Short mmCIF file of C-alpha atoms in Angstrom, two decimals:
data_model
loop_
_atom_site.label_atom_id
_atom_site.label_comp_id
_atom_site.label_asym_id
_atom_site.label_seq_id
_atom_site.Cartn_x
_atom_site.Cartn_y
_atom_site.Cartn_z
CA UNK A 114 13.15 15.93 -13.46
CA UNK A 115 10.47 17.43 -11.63
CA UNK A 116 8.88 14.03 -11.29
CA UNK A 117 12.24 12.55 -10.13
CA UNK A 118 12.50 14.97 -7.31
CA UNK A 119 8.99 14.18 -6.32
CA UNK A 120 10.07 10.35 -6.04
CA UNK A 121 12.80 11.14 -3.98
CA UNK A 122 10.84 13.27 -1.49
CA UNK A 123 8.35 10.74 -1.11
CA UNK A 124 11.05 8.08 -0.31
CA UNK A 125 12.51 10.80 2.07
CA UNK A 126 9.53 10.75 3.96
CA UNK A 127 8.86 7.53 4.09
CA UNK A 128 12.70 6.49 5.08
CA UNK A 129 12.27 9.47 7.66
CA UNK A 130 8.88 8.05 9.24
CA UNK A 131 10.40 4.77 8.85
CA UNK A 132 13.87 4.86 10.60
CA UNK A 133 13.30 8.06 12.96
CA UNK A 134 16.69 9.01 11.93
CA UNK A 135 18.24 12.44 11.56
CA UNK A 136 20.46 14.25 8.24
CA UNK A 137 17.98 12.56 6.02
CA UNK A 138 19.00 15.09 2.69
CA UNK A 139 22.43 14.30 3.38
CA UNK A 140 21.77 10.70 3.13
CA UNK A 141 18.97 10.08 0.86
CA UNK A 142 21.41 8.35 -1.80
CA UNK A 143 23.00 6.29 1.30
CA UNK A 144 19.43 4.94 2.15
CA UNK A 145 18.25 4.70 -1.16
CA UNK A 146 20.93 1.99 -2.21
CA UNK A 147 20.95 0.49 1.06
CA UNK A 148 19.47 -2.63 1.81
CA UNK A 149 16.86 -3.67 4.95
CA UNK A 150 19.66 -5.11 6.84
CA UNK A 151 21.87 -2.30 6.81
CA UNK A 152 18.59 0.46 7.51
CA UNK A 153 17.85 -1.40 10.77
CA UNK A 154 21.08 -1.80 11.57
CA UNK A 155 21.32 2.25 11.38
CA UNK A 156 18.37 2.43 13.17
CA UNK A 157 19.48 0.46 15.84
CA UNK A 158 22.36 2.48 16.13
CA UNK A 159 20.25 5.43 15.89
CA UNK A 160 18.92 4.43 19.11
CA UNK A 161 21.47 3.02 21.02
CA UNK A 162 22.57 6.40 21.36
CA UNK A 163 20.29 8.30 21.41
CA UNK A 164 18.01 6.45 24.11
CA UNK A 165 20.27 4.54 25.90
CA UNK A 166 19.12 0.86 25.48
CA UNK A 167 20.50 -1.62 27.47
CA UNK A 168 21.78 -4.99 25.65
CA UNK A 169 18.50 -6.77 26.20
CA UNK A 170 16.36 -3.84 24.47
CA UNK A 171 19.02 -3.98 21.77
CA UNK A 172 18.64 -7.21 20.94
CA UNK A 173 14.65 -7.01 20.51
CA UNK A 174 15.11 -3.63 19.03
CA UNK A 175 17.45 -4.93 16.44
CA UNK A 176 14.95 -7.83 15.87
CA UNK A 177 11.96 -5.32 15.36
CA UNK A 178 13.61 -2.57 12.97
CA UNK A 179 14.93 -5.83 10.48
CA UNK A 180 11.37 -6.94 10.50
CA UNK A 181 9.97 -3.41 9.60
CA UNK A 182 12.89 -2.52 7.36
CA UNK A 183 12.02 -6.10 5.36
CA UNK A 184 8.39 -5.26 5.46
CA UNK A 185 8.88 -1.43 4.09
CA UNK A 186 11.54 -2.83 1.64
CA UNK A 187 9.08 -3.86 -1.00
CA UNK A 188 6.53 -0.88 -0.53
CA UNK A 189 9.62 1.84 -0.68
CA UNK A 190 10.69 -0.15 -3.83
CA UNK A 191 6.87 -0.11 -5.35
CA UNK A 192 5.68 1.92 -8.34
CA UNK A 193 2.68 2.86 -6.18
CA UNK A 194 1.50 6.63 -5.52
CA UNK A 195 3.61 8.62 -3.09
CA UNK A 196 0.09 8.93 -1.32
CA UNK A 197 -0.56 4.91 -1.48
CA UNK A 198 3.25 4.46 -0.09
CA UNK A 199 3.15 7.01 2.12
CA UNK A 200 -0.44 5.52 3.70
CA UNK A 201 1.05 1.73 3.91
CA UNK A 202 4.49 3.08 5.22
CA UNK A 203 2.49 5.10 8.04
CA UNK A 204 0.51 2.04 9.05
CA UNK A 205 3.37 -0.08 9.77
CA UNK A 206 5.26 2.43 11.48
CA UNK A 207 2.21 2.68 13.57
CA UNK A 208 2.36 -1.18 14.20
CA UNK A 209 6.42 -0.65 14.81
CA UNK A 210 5.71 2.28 16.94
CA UNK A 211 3.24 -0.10 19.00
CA UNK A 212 5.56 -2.61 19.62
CA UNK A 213 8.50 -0.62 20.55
CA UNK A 214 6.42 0.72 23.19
CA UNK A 215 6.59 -2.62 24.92
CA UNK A 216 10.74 -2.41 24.85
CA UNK A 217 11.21 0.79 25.57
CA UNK A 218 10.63 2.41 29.26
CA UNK A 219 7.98 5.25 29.05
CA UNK A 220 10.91 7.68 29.64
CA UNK A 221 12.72 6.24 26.76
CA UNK A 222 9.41 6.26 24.24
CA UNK A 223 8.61 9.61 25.24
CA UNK A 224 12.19 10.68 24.17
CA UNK A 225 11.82 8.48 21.07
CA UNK A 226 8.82 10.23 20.00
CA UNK A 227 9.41 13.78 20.72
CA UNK A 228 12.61 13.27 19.00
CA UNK A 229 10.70 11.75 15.63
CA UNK A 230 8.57 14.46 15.94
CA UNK A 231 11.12 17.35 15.38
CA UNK A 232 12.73 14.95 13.10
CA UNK A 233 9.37 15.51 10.80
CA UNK A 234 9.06 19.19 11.76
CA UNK A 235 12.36 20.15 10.69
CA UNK A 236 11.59 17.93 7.07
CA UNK A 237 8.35 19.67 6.79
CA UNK A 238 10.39 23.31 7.39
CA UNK A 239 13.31 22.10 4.89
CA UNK A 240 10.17 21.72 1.89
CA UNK A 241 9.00 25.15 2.53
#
């Protein structure tokens, strides 16, 4: 059980890192079953809203977070370590994180990032 739980944090984090998005507990069993498709099309979603993308940044956005969410798929899915996931799933979202910078205005990156950050700070306060 113990182990289980462990599993699930790990793919927590990983989803969390990977899709920026927020209520993460409350969907863990949504994401779990879900497949790439339908995680970037959250994730676009996700931020539509939140930073305000015009149609042309949707469209590349929606482009980049299937190709991340297909890449992610079969590492999230892997019997590897929670450390060895948790490494390969950073290092993409640093490649993702690289290229959104390129669609997104500065003002809009800045607000994507502070926002992922209190996304992880309020995960990290939920463990404790």
């Amino acid at each position: 059980m113990i182990l289980n739980t462990k599993k699930q944090a790990t793919f927590l984090v990983a989803v969390f890192i990977c899709i920026a998005c927020t209520g993460l507990s409350a969907q863990k069993s949504k994401l779990k079953d879900s497949t790439p498709e339908q995680r970037a099309k959250m994730q676009t979603e996700w931020m539509t809203t939140k930073l305000n993308l015009n149609a042309s940044q949707v469209q590349q956005i929606s482009a980049l977070n299937l190709q991340y969410a297909q890449k992610n798929d079969p590492i999230i899915q892997s019997n590897d370590s929670k450390v060895s996931k948790f490494k390969k799933l950073k290092a993409l979202q640093k490649e993702k994180s690289n290229a959104l910078s390129q669609i997104l205005s500065q003002e809009q990156y800045k607000k994507y990032e502070e926002i992922k950050d209190q996304m992880v700070q309020n995960f990290k306060n939920k463990r404790k």
